mmCIF file of N, CA and C in Angstrom:
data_model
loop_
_atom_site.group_PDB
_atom_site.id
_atom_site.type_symbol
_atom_site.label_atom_id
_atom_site.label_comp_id
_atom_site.label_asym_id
_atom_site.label_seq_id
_atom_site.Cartn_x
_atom_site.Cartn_y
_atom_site.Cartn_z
ATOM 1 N N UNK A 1 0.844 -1.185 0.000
ATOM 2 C CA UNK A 1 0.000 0.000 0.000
ATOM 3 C C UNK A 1 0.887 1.245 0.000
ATOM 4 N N UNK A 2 0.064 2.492 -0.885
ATOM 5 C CA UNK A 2 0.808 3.574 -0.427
ATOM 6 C C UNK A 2 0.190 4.808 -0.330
ATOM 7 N N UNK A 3 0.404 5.451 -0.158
ATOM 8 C CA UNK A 3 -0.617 7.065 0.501
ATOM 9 C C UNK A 3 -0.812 7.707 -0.865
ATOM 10 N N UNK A 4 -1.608 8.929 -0.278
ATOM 11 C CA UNK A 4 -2.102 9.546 -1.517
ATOM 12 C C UNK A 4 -3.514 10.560 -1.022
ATOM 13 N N UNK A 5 -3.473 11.574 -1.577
ATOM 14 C CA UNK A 5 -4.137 12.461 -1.167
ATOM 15 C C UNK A 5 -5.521 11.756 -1.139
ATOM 16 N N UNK A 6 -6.157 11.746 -0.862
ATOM 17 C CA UNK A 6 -8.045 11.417 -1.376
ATOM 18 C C UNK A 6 -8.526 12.452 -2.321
ATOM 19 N N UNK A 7 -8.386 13.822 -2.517
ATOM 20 C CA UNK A 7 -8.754 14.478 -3.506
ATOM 21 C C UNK A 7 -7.988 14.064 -4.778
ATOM 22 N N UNK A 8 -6.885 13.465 -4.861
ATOM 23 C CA UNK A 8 -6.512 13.060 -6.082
ATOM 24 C C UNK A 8 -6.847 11.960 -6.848
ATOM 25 N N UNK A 9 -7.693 11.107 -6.011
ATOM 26 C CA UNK A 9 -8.030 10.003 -6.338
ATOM 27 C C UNK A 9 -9.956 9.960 -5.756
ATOM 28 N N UNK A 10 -10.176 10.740 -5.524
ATOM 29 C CA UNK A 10 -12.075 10.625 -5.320
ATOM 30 C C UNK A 10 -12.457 10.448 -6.533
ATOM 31 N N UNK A 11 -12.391 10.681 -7.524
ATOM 32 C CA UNK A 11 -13.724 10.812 -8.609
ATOM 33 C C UNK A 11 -13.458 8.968 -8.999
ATOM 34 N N UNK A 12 -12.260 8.461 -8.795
ATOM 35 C CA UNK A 12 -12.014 7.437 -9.604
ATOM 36 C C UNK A 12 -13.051 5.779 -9.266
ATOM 37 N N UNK A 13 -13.319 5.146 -10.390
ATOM 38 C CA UNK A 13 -13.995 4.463 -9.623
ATOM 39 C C UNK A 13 -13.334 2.667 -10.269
ATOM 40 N N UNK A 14 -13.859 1.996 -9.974
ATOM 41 C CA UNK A 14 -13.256 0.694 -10.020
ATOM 42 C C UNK A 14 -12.814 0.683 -11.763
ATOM 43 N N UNK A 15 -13.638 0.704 -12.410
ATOM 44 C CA UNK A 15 -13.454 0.673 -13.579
ATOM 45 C C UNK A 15 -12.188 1.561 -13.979
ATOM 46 N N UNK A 16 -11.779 2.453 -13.293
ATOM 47 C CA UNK A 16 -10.455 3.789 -13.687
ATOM 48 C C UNK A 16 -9.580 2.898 -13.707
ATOM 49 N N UNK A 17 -9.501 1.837 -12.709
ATOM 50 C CA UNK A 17 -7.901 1.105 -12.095
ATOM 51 C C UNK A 17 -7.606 0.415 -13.351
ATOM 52 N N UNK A 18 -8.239 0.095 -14.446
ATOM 53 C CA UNK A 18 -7.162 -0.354 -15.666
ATOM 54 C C UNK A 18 -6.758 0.328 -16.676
ATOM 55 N N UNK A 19 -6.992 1.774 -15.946
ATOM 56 C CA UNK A 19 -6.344 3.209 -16.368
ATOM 57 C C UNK A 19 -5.565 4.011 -16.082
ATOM 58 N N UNK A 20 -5.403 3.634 -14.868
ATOM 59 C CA UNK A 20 -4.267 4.360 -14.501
ATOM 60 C C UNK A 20 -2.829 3.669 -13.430
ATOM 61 N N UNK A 21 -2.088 3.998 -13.049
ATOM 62 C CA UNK A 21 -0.928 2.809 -12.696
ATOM 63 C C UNK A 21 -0.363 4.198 -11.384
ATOM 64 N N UNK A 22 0.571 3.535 -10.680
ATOM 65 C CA UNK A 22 1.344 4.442 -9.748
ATOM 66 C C UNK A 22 2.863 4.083 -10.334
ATOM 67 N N UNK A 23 3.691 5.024 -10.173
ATOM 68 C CA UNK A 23 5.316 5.103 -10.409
ATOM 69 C C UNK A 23 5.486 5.268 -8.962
ATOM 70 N N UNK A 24 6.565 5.044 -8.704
ATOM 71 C CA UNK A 24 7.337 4.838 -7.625
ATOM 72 C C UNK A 24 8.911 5.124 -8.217
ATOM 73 N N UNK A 25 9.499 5.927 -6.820
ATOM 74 C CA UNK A 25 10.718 5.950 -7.142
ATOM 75 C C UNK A 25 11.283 7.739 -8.678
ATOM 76 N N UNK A 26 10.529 8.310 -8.614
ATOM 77 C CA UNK A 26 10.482 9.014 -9.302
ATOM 78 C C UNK A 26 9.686 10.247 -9.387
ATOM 79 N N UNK A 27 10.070 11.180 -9.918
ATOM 80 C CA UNK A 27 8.942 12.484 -9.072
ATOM 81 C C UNK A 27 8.211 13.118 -10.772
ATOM 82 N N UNK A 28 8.676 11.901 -11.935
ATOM 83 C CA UNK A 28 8.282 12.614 -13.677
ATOM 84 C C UNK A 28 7.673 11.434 -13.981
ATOM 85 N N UNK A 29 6.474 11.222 -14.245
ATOM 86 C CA UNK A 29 5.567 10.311 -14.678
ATOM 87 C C UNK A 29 6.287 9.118 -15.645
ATOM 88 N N UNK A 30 6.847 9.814 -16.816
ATOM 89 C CA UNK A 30 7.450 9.221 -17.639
ATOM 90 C C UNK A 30 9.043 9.105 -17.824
ATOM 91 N N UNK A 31 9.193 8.698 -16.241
ATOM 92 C CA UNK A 31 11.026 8.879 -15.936
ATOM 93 C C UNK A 31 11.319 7.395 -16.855
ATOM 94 N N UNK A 32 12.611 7.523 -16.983
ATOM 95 C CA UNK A 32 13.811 6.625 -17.118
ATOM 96 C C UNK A 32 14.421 6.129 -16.173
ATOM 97 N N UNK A 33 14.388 7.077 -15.131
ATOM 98 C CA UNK A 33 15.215 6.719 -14.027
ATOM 99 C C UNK A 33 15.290 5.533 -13.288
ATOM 100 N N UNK A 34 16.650 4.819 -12.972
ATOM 101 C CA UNK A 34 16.796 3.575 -12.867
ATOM 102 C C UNK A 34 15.842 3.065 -11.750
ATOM 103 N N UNK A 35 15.911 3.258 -10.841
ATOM 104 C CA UNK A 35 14.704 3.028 -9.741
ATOM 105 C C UNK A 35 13.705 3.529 -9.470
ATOM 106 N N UNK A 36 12.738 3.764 -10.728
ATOM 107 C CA UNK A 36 11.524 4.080 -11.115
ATOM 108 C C UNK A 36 10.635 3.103 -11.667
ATOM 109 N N UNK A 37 9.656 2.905 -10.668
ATOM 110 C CA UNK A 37 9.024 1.563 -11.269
ATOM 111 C C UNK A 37 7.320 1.582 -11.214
ATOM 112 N N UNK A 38 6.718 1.377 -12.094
ATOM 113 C CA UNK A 38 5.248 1.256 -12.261
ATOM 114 C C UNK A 38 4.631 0.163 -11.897
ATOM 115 N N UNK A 39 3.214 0.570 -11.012
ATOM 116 C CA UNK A 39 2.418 -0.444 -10.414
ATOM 117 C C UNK A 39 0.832 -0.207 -11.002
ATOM 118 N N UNK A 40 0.236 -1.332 -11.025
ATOM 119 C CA UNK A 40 -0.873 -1.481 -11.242
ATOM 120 C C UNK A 40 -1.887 -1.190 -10.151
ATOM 121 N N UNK A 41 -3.065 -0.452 -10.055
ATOM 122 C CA UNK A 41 -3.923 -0.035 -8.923
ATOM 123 C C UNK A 41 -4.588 -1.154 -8.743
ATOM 124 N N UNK A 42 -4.539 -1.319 -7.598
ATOM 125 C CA UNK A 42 -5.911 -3.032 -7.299
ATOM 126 C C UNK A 42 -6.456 -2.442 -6.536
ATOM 127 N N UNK A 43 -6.506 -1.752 -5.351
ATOM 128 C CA UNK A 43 -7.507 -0.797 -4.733
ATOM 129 C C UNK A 43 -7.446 0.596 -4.404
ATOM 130 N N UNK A 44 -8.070 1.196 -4.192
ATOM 131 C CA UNK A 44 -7.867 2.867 -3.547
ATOM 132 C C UNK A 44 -9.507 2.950 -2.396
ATOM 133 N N UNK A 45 -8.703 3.259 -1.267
ATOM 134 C CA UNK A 45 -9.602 3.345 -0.088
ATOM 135 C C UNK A 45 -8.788 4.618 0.364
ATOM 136 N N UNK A 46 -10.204 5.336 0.303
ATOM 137 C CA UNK A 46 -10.148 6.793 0.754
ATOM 138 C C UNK A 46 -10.966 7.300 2.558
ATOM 139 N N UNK A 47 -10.479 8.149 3.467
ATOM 140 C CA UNK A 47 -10.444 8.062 4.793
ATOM 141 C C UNK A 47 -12.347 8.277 4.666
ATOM 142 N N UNK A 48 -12.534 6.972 5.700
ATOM 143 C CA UNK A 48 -13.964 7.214 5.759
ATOM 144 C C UNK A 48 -14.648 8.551 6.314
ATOM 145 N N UNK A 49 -13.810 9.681 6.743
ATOM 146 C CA UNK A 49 -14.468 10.772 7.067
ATOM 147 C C UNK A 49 -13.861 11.999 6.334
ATOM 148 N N UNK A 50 -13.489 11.281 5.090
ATOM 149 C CA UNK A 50 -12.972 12.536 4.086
ATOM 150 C C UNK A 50 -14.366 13.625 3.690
ATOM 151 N N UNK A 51 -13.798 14.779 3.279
ATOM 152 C CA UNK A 51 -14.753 16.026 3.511
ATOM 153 C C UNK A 51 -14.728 16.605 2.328
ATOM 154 N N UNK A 52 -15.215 16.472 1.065
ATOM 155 C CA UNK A 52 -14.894 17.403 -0.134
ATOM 156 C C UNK A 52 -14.707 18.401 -0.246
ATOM 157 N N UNK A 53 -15.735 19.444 0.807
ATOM 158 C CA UNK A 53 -15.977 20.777 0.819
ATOM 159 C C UNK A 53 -15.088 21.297 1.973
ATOM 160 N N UNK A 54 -14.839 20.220 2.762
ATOM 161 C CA UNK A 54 -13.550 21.013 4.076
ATOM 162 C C UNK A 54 -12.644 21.044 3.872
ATOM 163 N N UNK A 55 -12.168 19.593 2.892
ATOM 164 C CA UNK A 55 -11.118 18.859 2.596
ATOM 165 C C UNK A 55 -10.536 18.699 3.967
ATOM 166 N N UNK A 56 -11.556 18.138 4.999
ATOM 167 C CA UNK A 56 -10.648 16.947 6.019
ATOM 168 C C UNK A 56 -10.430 15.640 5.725
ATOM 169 N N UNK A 57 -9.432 15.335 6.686
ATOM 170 C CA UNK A 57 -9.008 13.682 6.229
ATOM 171 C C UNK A 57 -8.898 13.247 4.820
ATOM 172 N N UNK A 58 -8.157 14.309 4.309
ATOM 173 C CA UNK A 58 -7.614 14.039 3.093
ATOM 174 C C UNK A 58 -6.422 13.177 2.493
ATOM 175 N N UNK A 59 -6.964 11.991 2.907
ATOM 176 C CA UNK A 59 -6.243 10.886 2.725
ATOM 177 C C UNK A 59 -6.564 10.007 2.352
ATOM 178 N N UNK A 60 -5.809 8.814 1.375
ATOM 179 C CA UNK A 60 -6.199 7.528 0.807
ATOM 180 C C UNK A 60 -5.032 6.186 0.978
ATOM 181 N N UNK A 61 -5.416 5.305 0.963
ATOM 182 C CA UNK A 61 -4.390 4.437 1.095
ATOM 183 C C UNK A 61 -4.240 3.612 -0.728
ATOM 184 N N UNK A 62 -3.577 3.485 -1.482
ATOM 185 C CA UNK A 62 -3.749 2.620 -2.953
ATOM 186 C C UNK A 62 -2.858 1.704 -2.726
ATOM 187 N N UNK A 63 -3.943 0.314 -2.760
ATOM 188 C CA UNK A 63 -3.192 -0.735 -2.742
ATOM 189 C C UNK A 63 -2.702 -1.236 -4.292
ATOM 190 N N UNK A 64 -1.408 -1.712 -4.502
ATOM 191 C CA UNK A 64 -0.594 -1.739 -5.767
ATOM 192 C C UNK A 64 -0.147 -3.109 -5.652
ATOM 193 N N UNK A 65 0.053 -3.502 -7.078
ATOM 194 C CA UNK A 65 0.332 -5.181 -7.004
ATOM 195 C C UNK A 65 1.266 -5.615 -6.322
ATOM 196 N N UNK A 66 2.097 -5.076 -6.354
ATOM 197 C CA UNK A 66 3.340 -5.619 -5.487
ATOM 198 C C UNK A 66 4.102 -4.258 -5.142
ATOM 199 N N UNK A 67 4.989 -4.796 -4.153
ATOM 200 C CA UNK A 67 6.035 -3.923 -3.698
ATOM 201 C C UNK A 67 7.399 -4.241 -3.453
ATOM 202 N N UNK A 68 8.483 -3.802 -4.307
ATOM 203 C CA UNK A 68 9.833 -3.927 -4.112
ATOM 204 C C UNK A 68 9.942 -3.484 -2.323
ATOM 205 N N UNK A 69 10.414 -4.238 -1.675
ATOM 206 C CA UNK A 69 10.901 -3.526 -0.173
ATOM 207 C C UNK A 69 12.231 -2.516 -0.283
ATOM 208 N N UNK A 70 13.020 -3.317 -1.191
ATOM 209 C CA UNK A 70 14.194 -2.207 -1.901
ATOM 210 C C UNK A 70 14.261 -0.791 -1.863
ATOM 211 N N UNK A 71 12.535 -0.709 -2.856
ATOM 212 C CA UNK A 71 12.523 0.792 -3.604
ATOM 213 C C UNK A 71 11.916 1.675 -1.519
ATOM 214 N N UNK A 72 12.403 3.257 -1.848
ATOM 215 C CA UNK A 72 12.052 3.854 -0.848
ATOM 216 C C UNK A 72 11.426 5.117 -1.822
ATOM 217 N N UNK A 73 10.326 5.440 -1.557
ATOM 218 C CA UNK A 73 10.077 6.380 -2.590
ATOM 219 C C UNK A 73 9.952 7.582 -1.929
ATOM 220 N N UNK A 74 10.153 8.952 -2.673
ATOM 221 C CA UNK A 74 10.019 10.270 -1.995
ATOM 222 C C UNK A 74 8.778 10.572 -2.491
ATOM 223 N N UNK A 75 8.570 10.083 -3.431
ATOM 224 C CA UNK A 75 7.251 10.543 -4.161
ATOM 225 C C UNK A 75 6.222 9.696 -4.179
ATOM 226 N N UNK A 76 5.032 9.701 -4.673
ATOM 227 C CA UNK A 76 4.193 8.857 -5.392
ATOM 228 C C UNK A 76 3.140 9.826 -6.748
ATOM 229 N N UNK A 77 3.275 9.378 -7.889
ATOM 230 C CA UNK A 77 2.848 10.481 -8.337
ATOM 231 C C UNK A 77 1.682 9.598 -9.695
ATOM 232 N N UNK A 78 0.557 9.657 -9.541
ATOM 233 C CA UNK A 78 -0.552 8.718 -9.992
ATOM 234 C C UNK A 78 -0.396 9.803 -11.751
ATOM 235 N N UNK A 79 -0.670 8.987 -12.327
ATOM 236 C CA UNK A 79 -1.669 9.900 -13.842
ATOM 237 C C UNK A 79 -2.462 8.462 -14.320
ATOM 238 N N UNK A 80 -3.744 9.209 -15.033
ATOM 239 C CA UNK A 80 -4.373 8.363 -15.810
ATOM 240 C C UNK A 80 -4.017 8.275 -17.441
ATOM 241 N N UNK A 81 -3.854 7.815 -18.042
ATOM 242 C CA UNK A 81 -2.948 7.239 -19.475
ATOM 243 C C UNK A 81 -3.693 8.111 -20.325
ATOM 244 N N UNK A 82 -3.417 9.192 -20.739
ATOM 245 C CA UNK A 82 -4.031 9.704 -22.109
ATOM 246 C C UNK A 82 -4.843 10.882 -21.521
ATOM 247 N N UNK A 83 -4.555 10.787 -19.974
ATOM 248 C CA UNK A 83 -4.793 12.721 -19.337
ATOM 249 C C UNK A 83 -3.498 13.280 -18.673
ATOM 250 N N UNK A 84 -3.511 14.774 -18.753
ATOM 251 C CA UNK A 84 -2.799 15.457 -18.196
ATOM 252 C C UNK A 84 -3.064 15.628 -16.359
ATOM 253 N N UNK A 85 -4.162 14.999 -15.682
ATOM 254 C CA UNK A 85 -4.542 14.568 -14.279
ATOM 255 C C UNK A 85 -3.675 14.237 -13.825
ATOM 256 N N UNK A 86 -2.591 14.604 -12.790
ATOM 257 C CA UNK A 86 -1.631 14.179 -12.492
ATOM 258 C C UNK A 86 -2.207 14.591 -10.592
ATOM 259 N N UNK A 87 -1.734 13.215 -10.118
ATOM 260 C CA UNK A 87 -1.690 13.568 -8.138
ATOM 261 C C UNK A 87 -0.630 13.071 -7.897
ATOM 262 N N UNK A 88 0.227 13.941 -7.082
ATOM 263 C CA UNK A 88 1.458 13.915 -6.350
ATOM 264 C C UNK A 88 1.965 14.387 -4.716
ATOM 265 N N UNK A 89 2.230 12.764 -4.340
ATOM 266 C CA UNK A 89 2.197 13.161 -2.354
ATOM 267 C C UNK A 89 3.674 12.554 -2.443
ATOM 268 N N UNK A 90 3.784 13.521 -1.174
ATOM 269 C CA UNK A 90 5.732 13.620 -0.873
ATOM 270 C C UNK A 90 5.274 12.681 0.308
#
């Protein structure tokens, strides 16, 4: 699992997850960089008392197929394939 704002990921719904992927290890969607690695979304659970209009508990957890224990990421930075939608948590 890894964090992630909940406003960056609310509208999305089950059907999105074979649209969009998480990078790890990289802070440019479309890095090269050697320890930059793409995951597939299998879930996104957002804080059950998230607030649209307060924006409290603006938080989500996205569970991803696997996880290198290796990689340490500074970033996590989501896009959906063929939008400029980009969410990014340090």
């Amino acid at each position: 699992m890894v964090f992630s704002a909940a406003h960056c990921v609310e509208n999305l719904s089950k059907a999105d997850y074979e649209r969009i992927f998480v990078v790890l290890g990289s802070t440019e969607i479309y890095s090269n960089a050697p320890k930059s690695k793409r995951f597939k979304v299998l879930q996104i659970i957002s804080h059950k008392s998230y607030d649209t209009r307060k924006i409290i508990n603006d938080i989500a957890l996205v569970k991803i197929e696997r996880f290198d224990s290796e990689l340490v990421p500074e970033f996590l930075t989501i896009k959906r394939k063929g939008s400029t939608n980009i969410g990014l948590t340090a």
